[in-house]
């Protein structure tokens, strides 16, 4: 048995069986990962939307190395420099004039948003309900599971926390119908990721903003998957011409290290008061240093411009796939968060791509989800598209 087969065996024998990895990844560099058999693969999962600047970007690695030798943790009883700088940077990039709170994951960031909304609601007429969207995904803690508008991940966990109501995505009338006098917030993803790679219409997002303004409700954007440039702007709400009251980040923020953030506008900046919320590791200096390096890379290497360029190329190529193969129904998404809807199970497509050395994901609703690192070069993208094209020829037979 090879060393890395042993790794997979340990996962099976000693780890709770919530994951089913098919292979062990041993290293990553840019858009490429290497597995235990020594194969190089294009990572068009980006570690599920985490490696937006690619695996082991030298600037991120160096920032982690430097901070790890200086201070790895001091608790929030004391200030640390990277966290303070990161908060200021996120507030600046958002233009919302508010403040940030740090935690360690997407679920925790959304949990913080839910708690902040409840605290705001308690102070403004005793409101507590939060309207979320069907097919949304907000995380796996009990509250964020309740906020998630999909039943497959909720089964077996009753009773879930009360205070959530669901509306249909892209249907403003449905949202209006779900709002009542107890409702304090509307929470949504501008592009639903996990739920099927479905972008909101501009009309819908603007309508939600207006509704929130009319009823003094908070608009919460979950940017855990769409944030940090994934859809072509720093945060996906910036592509819709609106400003949320709160938004959440995690996945790509730390360039591979665990960190989550809740960012507010000025109105919500001081709703949390000393002691009213906290996280031991929140604002960890190493994770924050990594996040500062990620932001520096996105800014200094023209990453958002690269998303625009490579996204256009990818959409064109995938549309050609859809035109060629009747089993492929539609391409949708934004930036480099792209879904291809399949007639039937998307898994054979994922497996065919993997057999040609391109790793991709699925999303709910028969969707193949494609998320390359945002730093991908055009020639690598063209190369991978060629491999995917071969894979589809193998799977569906050449016409
Ligand atoms: C992944 C994801 C989450 C959950 O993030 P974790 O870090 O796994 O807790 C929440 N919201 C969205 C939109 C996500 O894609």
GROMACS .gro file of C-alpha atoms and ligand atoms in nm:
model
  414
    1UNK     CA    1   0.000   0.000   0.000
    2UNK     CA    2   0.145   0.337  -0.094
    3UNK     CA    3   0.180   0.611   0.163
    4UNK     CA    4  -0.109   0.809   0.025
    5UNK     CA    5  -0.342   0.512  -0.001
    6UNK     CA    6  -0.284   0.494   0.373
    7UNK     CA    7  -0.409   0.853   0.399
    8UNK     CA    8  -0.737   0.763   0.235
    9UNK     CA    9  -0.764   0.451   0.454
   10UNK     CA   10  -0.723   0.669   0.764
   11UNK     CA   11  -0.998   0.898   0.645
   12UNK     CA   12  -1.222   0.595   0.610
   13UNK     CA   13  -1.132   0.430   0.941
   14UNK     CA   14  -1.087   0.727   1.173
   15UNK     CA   15  -1.292   1.016   1.036
   16UNK     CA   16  -1.669   1.042   1.058
   17UNK     CA   17  -1.805   0.946   0.718
   18UNK     CA   18  -1.947   1.283   0.609
   19UNK     CA   19  -1.703   1.305   0.317
   20UNK     CA   20  -1.612   1.045   0.055
   21UNK     CA   21  -1.284   1.154  -0.103
   22UNK     CA   22  -1.187   0.955  -0.408
   23UNK     CA   23  -0.819   1.042  -0.390
   24UNK     CA   24  -0.563   1.225  -0.179
   25UNK     CA   25  -0.433   1.563  -0.293
   26UNK     CA   26  -0.071   1.608  -0.198
   27UNK     CA   27   0.020   1.952  -0.333
   28UNK     CA   28  -0.107   2.248  -0.531
   29UNK     CA   29   0.046   2.527  -0.735
   30UNK     CA   30  -0.161   2.792  -0.913
   31UNK     CA   31  -0.441   2.621  -1.108
   32UNK     CA   32  -0.289   2.272  -1.073
   33UNK     CA   33  -0.314   2.014  -0.795
   34UNK     CA   34  -0.127   1.685  -0.772
   35UNK     CA   35  -0.283   1.364  -0.637
   36UNK     CA   36  -0.138   1.060  -0.464
   37UNK     CA   37  -0.081   0.879  -0.793
   38UNK     CA   38   0.135   1.169  -0.907
   39UNK     CA   39  -0.123   1.297  -1.157
   40UNK     CA   40  -0.150   1.671  -1.226
   41UNK     CA   41  -0.505   1.799  -1.249
   42UNK     CA   42  -0.662   2.135  -1.333
   43UNK     CA   43  -0.840   2.239  -1.015
   44UNK     CA   44  -1.158   2.398  -1.147
   45UNK     CA   45  -1.315   2.357  -0.803
   46UNK     CA   46  -1.063   2.600  -0.648
   47UNK     CA   47  -1.106   2.388  -0.333
   48UNK     CA   48  -1.477   2.484  -0.349
   49UNK     CA   49  -1.430   2.852  -0.414
   50UNK     CA   50  -1.139   2.901  -0.175
   51UNK     CA   51  -0.828   2.928  -0.393
   52UNK     CA   52  -0.933   3.235  -0.592
   53UNK     CA   53  -0.570   3.343  -0.634
   54UNK     CA   54  -0.458   2.986  -0.700
   55UNK     CA   55  -0.291   2.729  -0.478
   56UNK     CA   56   0.011   2.845  -0.277
   57UNK     CA   57   0.042   3.188  -0.434
   58UNK     CA   58   0.396   3.298  -0.338
   59UNK     CA   59   0.275   3.625  -0.180
   60UNK     CA   60   0.016   3.440   0.031
   61UNK     CA   61   0.266   3.171   0.133
   62UNK     CA   62   0.520   3.435   0.230
   63UNK     CA   63   0.266   3.635   0.434
   64UNK     CA   64   0.167   3.319   0.623
   65UNK     CA   65   0.531   3.222   0.681
   66UNK     CA   66   0.622   3.568   0.809
   67UNK     CA   67   0.326   3.604   1.042
   68UNK     CA   68   0.361   3.247   1.172
   69UNK     CA   69   0.711   3.329   1.290
   70UNK     CA   70   0.594   3.650   1.460
   71UNK     CA   71   0.261   3.586   1.636
   72UNK     CA   72   0.003   3.313   1.565
   73UNK     CA   73  -0.256   3.399   1.831
   74UNK     CA   74  -0.302   3.640   2.120
   75UNK     CA   75  -0.685   3.628   2.175
   76UNK     CA   76  -0.911   3.927   2.132
   77UNK     CA   77  -0.826   4.048   2.479
   78UNK     CA   78  -0.547   4.217   2.288
   79UNK     CA   79  -0.537   4.380   1.945
   80UNK     CA   80  -0.333   4.234   1.663
   81UNK     CA   81  -0.216   4.430   1.360
   82UNK     CA   82  -0.326   4.207   1.068
   83UNK     CA   83  -0.689   4.188   1.189
   84UNK     CA   84  -0.717   4.565   1.228
   85UNK     CA   85  -0.568   4.625   0.885
   86UNK     CA   86  -0.793   4.363   0.726
   87UNK     CA   87  -1.107   4.514   0.879
   88UNK     CA   88  -1.012   4.859   0.746
   89UNK     CA   89  -0.938   4.710   0.402
   90UNK     CA   90  -1.271   4.527   0.377
   91UNK     CA   91  -1.462   4.835   0.487
   92UNK     CA   92  -1.274   5.037   0.224
   93UNK     CA   93  -1.334   4.785  -0.057
   94UNK     CA   94  -1.704   4.770   0.031
   95UNK     CA   95  -1.750   5.146   0.042
   96UNK     CA   96  -2.024   5.090   0.302
   97UNK     CA   97  -1.861   5.299   0.575
   98UNK     CA   98  -1.921   5.036   0.842
   99UNK     CA   99  -1.718   4.788   1.044
  100UNK     CA  100  -1.616   4.420   1.033
  101UNK     CA  101  -1.640   4.122   1.268
  102UNK     CA  102  -1.413   3.819   1.219
  103UNK     CA  103  -1.480   3.451   1.270
  104UNK     CA  104  -1.357   3.130   1.111
  105UNK     CA  105  -1.602   3.005   0.849
  106UNK     CA  106  -1.894   3.091   0.625
  107UNK     CA  107  -2.149   2.940   0.859
  108UNK     CA  108  -2.011   3.143   1.148
  109UNK     CA  109  -2.016   3.462   0.942
  110UNK     CA  110  -2.381   3.404   0.855
  111UNK     CA  111  -2.456   3.309   1.216
  112UNK     CA  112  -2.307   3.648   1.316
  113UNK     CA  113  -2.525   3.823   1.056
  114UNK     CA  114  -2.835   3.645   1.188
  115UNK     CA  115  -2.748   3.739   1.547
  116UNK     CA  116  -2.680   4.101   1.452
  117UNK     CA  117  -3.012   4.120   1.265
  118UNK     CA  118  -3.196   3.977   1.568
  119UNK     CA  119  -3.026   4.229   1.796
  120UNK     CA  120  -3.123   4.511   1.560
  121UNK     CA  121  -3.478   4.374   1.546
  122UNK     CA  122  -3.503   4.345   1.923
  123UNK     CA  123  -3.421   4.715   1.947
  124UNK     CA  124  -3.664   4.817   1.672
  125UNK     CA  125  -4.004   4.679   1.764
  126UNK     CA  126  -3.916   4.325   1.877
  127UNK     CA  127  -3.874   4.186   1.526
  128UNK     CA  128  -3.682   3.861   1.471
  129UNK     CA  129  -3.789   3.682   1.150
  130UNK     CA  130  -3.550   3.650   0.858
  131UNK     CA  131  -3.669   3.572   0.507
  132UNK     CA  132  -3.431   3.359   0.300
  133UNK     CA  133  -3.459   3.206  -0.046
  134UNK     CA  134  -3.546   2.856  -0.161
  135UNK     CA  135  -3.240   2.680  -0.310
  136UNK     CA  136  -3.013   2.900  -0.099
  137UNK     CA  137  -2.717   2.770   0.099
  138UNK     CA  138  -2.598   2.944   0.415
  139UNK     CA  139  -2.407   2.680   0.615
  140UNK     CA  140  -2.431   2.381   0.847
  141UNK     CA  141  -2.475   2.520   1.200
  142UNK     CA  142  -2.831   2.485   1.327
  143UNK     CA  143  -2.926   2.848   1.260
  144UNK     CA  144  -2.764   2.865   0.916
  145UNK     CA  145  -2.918   2.528   0.830
  146UNK     CA  146  -3.255   2.673   0.920
  147UNK     CA  147  -3.172   2.972   0.699
  148UNK     CA  148  -3.082   2.740   0.411
  149UNK     CA  149  -3.385   2.692   0.187
  150UNK     CA  150  -3.314   2.329   0.094
  151UNK     CA  151  -3.451   2.025   0.276
  152UNK     CA  152  -3.181   1.770   0.182
  153UNK     CA  153  -2.935   1.906   0.441
  154UNK     CA  154  -3.199   1.970   0.712
  155UNK     CA  155  -3.332   1.616   0.745
  156UNK     CA  156  -3.266   1.453   1.083
  157UNK     CA  157  -3.187   1.777   1.266
  158UNK     CA  158  -3.525   1.882   1.401
  159UNK     CA  159  -3.611   2.096   1.579
  160UNK     CA  160  -3.429   2.367   1.385
  161UNK     CA  161  -3.420   2.720   1.531
  162UNK     CA  162  -3.742   2.911   1.461
  163UNK     CA  163  -3.769   3.249   1.296
  164UNK     CA  164  -3.699   3.181   0.929
  165UNK     CA  165  -3.935   3.198   0.633
  166UNK     CA  166  -3.861   3.107   0.272
  167UNK     CA  167  -3.940   3.284  -0.051
  168UNK     CA  168  -3.877   3.203  -0.417
  169UNK     CA  169  -3.553   3.340  -0.558
  170UNK     CA  170  -3.599   3.597  -0.835
  171UNK     CA  171  -3.966   3.639  -0.739
  172UNK     CA  172  -4.020   3.969  -0.557
  173UNK     CA  173  -4.392   3.900  -0.499
  174UNK     CA  174  -4.299   3.581  -0.317
  175UNK     CA  175  -4.057   3.777  -0.095
  176UNK     CA  176  -4.323   4.039  -0.021
  177UNK     CA  177  -4.566   3.763   0.074
  178UNK     CA  178  -4.311   3.605   0.313
  179UNK     CA  179  -4.245   3.934   0.495
  180UNK     CA  180  -4.461   4.013   0.797
  181UNK     CA  181  -4.453   4.260   1.090
  182UNK     CA  182  -4.198   4.043   1.274
  183UNK     CA  183  -3.954   4.036   0.982
  184UNK     CA  184  -3.625   4.216   1.041
  185UNK     CA  185  -3.408   4.100   0.751
  186UNK     CA  186  -3.387   3.945   0.407
  187UNK     CA  187  -3.084   3.726   0.343
  188UNK     CA  188  -2.974   3.604   0.002
  189UNK     CA  189  -2.693   3.517  -0.237
  190UNK     CA  190  -2.678   3.739  -0.547
  191UNK     CA  191  -2.571   3.428  -0.736
  192UNK     CA  192  -2.690   3.108  -0.571
  193UNK     CA  193  -2.388   2.875  -0.576
  194UNK     CA  194  -2.453   2.542  -0.407
  195UNK     CA  195  -2.822   2.564  -0.496
  196UNK     CA  196  -2.763   2.555  -0.873
  197UNK     CA  197  -2.545   2.846  -0.993
  198UNK     CA  198  -2.840   3.079  -1.048
  199UNK     CA  199  -2.779   3.453  -1.078
  200UNK     CA  200  -3.038   3.693  -0.941
  201UNK     CA  201  -3.189   3.940  -1.183
  202UNK     CA  202  -3.101   4.304  -1.127
  203UNK     CA  203  -3.471   4.382  -1.093
  204UNK     CA  204  -3.500   4.128  -0.809
  205UNK     CA  205  -3.198   4.254  -0.612
  206UNK     CA  206  -3.307   4.616  -0.651
  207UNK     CA  207  -3.660   4.520  -0.550
  208UNK     CA  208  -3.534   4.351  -0.233
  209UNK     CA  209  -3.330   4.663  -0.149
  210UNK     CA  210  -3.632   4.887  -0.192
  211UNK     CA  211  -3.850   4.656   0.016
  212UNK     CA  212  -3.589   4.656   0.295
  213UNK     CA  213  -3.576   5.037   0.286
  214UNK     CA  214  -3.955   5.066   0.305
  215UNK     CA  215  -3.984   4.841   0.610
  216UNK     CA  216  -3.654   4.916   0.788
  217UNK     CA  217  -3.537   4.560   0.728
  218UNK     CA  218  -3.170   4.468   0.687
  219UNK     CA  219  -3.054   4.336   0.351
  220UNK     CA  220  -2.794   4.065   0.411
  221UNK     CA  221  -2.586   3.937   0.118
  222UNK     CA  222  -2.414   3.602   0.166
  223UNK     CA  223  -2.089   3.650  -0.027
  224UNK     CA  224  -1.920   3.339   0.110
  225UNK     CA  225  -1.898   3.182  -0.235
  226UNK     CA  226  -1.937   3.489  -0.458
  227UNK     CA  227  -1.700   3.722  -0.272
  228UNK     CA  228  -1.337   3.811  -0.335
  229UNK     CA  229  -1.376   3.862  -0.708
  230UNK     CA  230  -1.546   3.537  -0.803
  231UNK     CA  231  -1.821   3.705  -1.005
  232UNK     CA  232  -1.599   3.983  -1.144
  233UNK     CA  233  -1.640   4.245  -0.870
  234UNK     CA  234  -1.497   4.230  -0.518
  235UNK     CA  235  -1.842   4.138  -0.387
  236UNK     CA  236  -2.124   4.025  -0.613
  237UNK     CA  237  -2.369   4.291  -0.486
  238UNK     CA  238  -2.140   4.551  -0.644
  239UNK     CA  239  -2.245   4.414  -0.982
  240UNK     CA  240  -2.610   4.492  -0.905
  241UNK     CA  241  -2.593   4.861  -0.822
  242UNK     CA  242  -2.719   4.819  -0.466
  243UNK     CA  243  -2.565   4.833  -0.119
  244UNK     CA  244  -2.657   4.574   0.144
  245UNK     CA  245  -2.665   4.653   0.515
  246UNK     CA  246  -2.456   4.346   0.592
  247UNK     CA  247  -2.256   4.098   0.391
  248UNK     CA  248  -2.057   3.788   0.480
  249UNK     CA  249  -1.731   3.644   0.351
  250UNK     CA  250  -1.528   3.329   0.412
  251UNK     CA  251  -1.412   3.072   0.153
  252UNK     CA  252  -1.168   3.275  -0.062
  253UNK     CA  253  -1.093   3.544   0.197
  254UNK     CA  254  -0.799   3.366   0.360
  255UNK     CA  255  -0.637   3.220   0.048
  256UNK     CA  256  -0.667   2.872   0.198
  257UNK     CA  257  -0.663   2.957   0.568
  258UNK     CA  258  -0.989   2.948   0.765
  259UNK     CA  259  -1.136   3.295   0.820
  260UNK     CA  260  -1.485   3.441   0.795
  261UNK     CA  261  -1.606   3.799   0.814
  262UNK     CA  262  -1.925   3.993   0.862
  263UNK     CA  263  -1.905   4.344   0.715
  264UNK     CA  264  -2.164   4.613   0.787
  265UNK     CA  265  -2.268   4.955   0.670
  266UNK     CA  266  -2.257   5.255   0.906
  267UNK     CA  267  -2.609   5.189   1.039
  268UNK     CA  268  -2.517   4.840   1.162
  269UNK     CA  269  -2.159   4.912   1.269
  270UNK     CA  270  -2.232   4.934   1.641
  271UNK     CA  271  -2.527   4.701   1.687
  272UNK     CA  272  -2.299   4.444   1.849
  273UNK     CA  273  -2.169   4.592   2.176
  274UNK     CA  274  -1.881   4.477   2.400
  275UNK     CA  275  -1.940   4.115   2.496
  276UNK     CA  276  -2.248   4.064   2.281
  277UNK     CA  277  -2.070   3.839   2.032
  278UNK     CA  278  -1.720   3.689   2.010
  279UNK     CA  279  -1.495   3.421   1.866
  280UNK     CA  280  -1.172   3.292   2.021
  281UNK     CA  281  -0.995   3.256   1.688
  282UNK     CA  282  -1.180   3.539   1.511
  283UNK     CA  283  -0.931   3.775   1.348
  284UNK     CA  284  -0.647   3.526   1.392
  285UNK     CA  285  -0.328   3.710   1.288
  286UNK     CA  286  -0.202   3.439   1.051
  287UNK     CA  287  -0.536   3.404   0.874
  288UNK     CA  288  -0.573   3.783   0.857
  289UNK     CA  289  -0.220   3.821   0.717
  290UNK     CA  290  -0.308   3.564   0.448
  291UNK     CA  291  -0.627   3.757   0.366
  292UNK     CA  292  -0.433   4.084   0.333
  293UNK     CA  293  -0.200   3.908   0.088
  294UNK     CA  294  -0.500   3.775  -0.111
  295UNK     CA  295  -0.638   4.129  -0.140
  296UNK     CA  296  -0.295   4.258  -0.245
  297UNK     CA  297  -0.272   3.991  -0.517
  298UNK     CA  298  -0.622   4.068  -0.650
  299UNK     CA  299  -0.535   4.439  -0.662
  300UNK     CA  300  -0.178   4.426  -0.791
  301UNK     CA  301  -0.216   4.147  -1.046
  302UNK     CA  302  -0.527   4.271  -1.228
  303UNK     CA  303  -0.730   3.973  -1.114
  304UNK     CA  304  -1.073   4.134  -1.161
  305UNK     CA  305  -0.978   4.229  -1.519
  306UNK     CA  306  -0.865   3.870  -1.571
  307UNK     CA  307  -1.201   3.742  -1.454
  308UNK     CA  308  -1.379   3.955  -1.714
  309UNK     CA  309  -1.150   3.831  -1.991
  310UNK     CA  310  -1.144   3.461  -1.903
  311UNK     CA  311  -1.513   3.454  -1.812
  312UNK     CA  312  -1.608   3.567  -2.162
  313UNK     CA  313  -1.386   3.298  -2.310
  314UNK     CA  314  -1.529   3.028  -2.083
  315UNK     CA  315  -1.892   3.123  -2.144
  316UNK     CA  316  -1.834   3.115  -2.519
  317UNK     CA  317  -1.671   2.770  -2.504
  318UNK     CA  318  -1.934   2.622  -2.274
  319UNK     CA  319  -2.214   2.765  -2.487
  320UNK     CA  320  -2.054   2.582  -2.781
  321UNK     CA  321  -2.073   2.261  -2.573
  322UNK     CA  322  -2.442   2.323  -2.509
  323UNK     CA  323  -2.502   2.386  -2.880
  324UNK     CA  324  -2.322   2.062  -2.969
  325UNK     CA  325  -2.456   1.813  -2.712
  326UNK     CA  326  -2.834   1.779  -2.662
  327UNK     CA  327  -2.777   1.645  -2.306
  328UNK     CA  328  -2.632   1.984  -2.202
  329UNK     CA  329  -2.915   2.229  -2.152
  330UNK     CA  330  -2.787   2.570  -2.048
  331UNK     CA  331  -2.485   2.771  -1.933
  332UNK     CA  332  -2.539   3.023  -1.654
  333UNK     CA  333  -2.357   3.210  -1.380
  334UNK     CA  334  -2.141   3.518  -1.348
  335UNK     CA  335  -1.768   3.577  -1.374
  336UNK     CA  336  -1.590   3.250  -1.302
  337UNK     CA  337  -1.880   3.093  -1.113
  338UNK     CA  338  -2.028   2.896  -1.400
  339UNK     CA  339  -2.292   2.625  -1.416
  340UNK     CA  340  -2.383   2.392  -1.699
  341UNK     CA  341  -2.729   2.241  -1.655
  342UNK     CA  342  -2.743   1.877  -1.764
  343UNK     CA  343  -3.043   1.670  -1.873
  344UNK     CA  344  -3.019   1.410  -1.594
  345UNK     CA  345  -2.739   1.335  -1.348
  346UNK     CA  346  -2.440   1.574  -1.372
  347UNK     CA  347  -2.199   1.323  -1.211
  348UNK     CA  348  -2.102   1.140  -1.534
  349UNK     CA  349  -1.990   1.476  -1.674
  350UNK     CA  350  -1.784   1.549  -1.361
  351UNK     CA  351  -1.626   1.202  -1.387
  352UNK     CA  352  -1.556   1.237  -1.761
  353UNK     CA  353  -1.385   1.573  -1.698
  354UNK     CA  354  -1.184   1.419  -1.413
  355UNK     CA  355  -1.072   1.134  -1.639
  356UNK     CA  356  -0.928   1.405  -1.865
  357UNK     CA  357  -0.759   1.568  -1.561
  358UNK     CA  358  -1.002   1.857  -1.500
  359UNK     CA  359  -1.164   1.871  -1.155
  360UNK     CA  360  -1.508   2.034  -1.135
  361UNK     CA  361  -1.802   2.026  -0.891
  362UNK     CA  362  -2.172   1.966  -0.900
  363UNK     CA  363  -2.446   2.196  -0.771
  364UNK     CA  364  -2.805   2.112  -0.694
  365UNK     CA  365  -3.051   2.083  -0.977
  366UNK     CA  366  -2.842   1.871  -1.222
  367UNK     CA  367  -2.573   2.133  -1.254
  368UNK     CA  368  -2.202   2.095  -1.325
  369UNK     CA  369  -2.030   2.377  -1.133
  370UNK     CA  370  -1.707   2.517  -1.273
  371UNK     CA  371  -1.491   2.751  -1.061
  372UNK     CA  372  -1.132   2.790  -1.180
  373UNK     CA  373  -0.891   3.008  -0.984
  374UNK     CA  374  -0.940   3.372  -1.086
  375UNK     CA  375  -0.572   3.400  -1.174
  376UNK     CA  376  -0.604   3.145  -1.454
  377UNK     CA  377  -0.416   3.233  -1.772
  378UNK     CA  378  -0.595   3.223  -2.105
  379UNK     CA  379  -0.371   2.947  -2.242
  380UNK     CA  380  -0.441   2.722  -1.939
  381UNK     CA  381  -0.813   2.783  -1.979
  382UNK     CA  382  -0.798   2.699  -2.349
  383UNK     CA  383  -0.601   2.384  -2.266
  384UNK     CA  384  -0.856   2.274  -2.005
  385UNK     CA  385  -1.148   2.351  -2.238
  386UNK     CA  386  -0.984   2.122  -2.496
  387UNK     CA  387  -0.967   1.844  -2.235
  388UNK     CA  388  -1.330   1.900  -2.138
  389UNK     CA  389  -1.429   1.889  -2.502
  390UNK     CA  390  -1.250   1.552  -2.542
  391UNK     CA  391  -1.426   1.431  -2.228
  392UNK     CA  392  -1.768   1.520  -2.369
  393UNK     CA  393  -1.683   1.349  -2.697
  394UNK     CA  394  -1.597   1.033  -2.498
  395UNK     CA  395  -1.911   1.060  -2.288
  396UNK     CA  396  -2.166   1.147  -2.555
  397UNK     CA  397  -1.989   1.020  -2.866
  398UNK     CA  398  -1.868   1.247  -3.139
  399UNK     CA  399  -2.148   1.380  -3.360
  400LIG     C1  400  -1.983   2.740   0.157
  400LIG     C2  401  -2.092   2.836   0.186
  400LIG     C3  402  -2.132   2.863   0.319
  400LIG     C4  403  -2.076   2.786   0.435
  400LIG     O1  404  -1.940   2.812   0.456
  400LIG     P1  405  -1.856   2.719   0.558
  400LIG     O2  406  -1.722   2.785   0.562
  400LIG     O3  407  -1.853   2.582   0.500
  400LIG     O4  408  -1.925   2.722   0.688
  400LIG     C5  409  -2.227   2.961   0.339
  400LIG     N1  410  -2.282   3.029   0.236
  400LIG     C6  411  -2.246   3.006   0.109
  400LIG     C7  412  -2.308   3.086  -0.001
  400LIG     C8  413  -2.151   2.908   0.078
  400LIG     O5  414  -2.119   2.883  -0.048
   0.00000   0.00000   0.00000
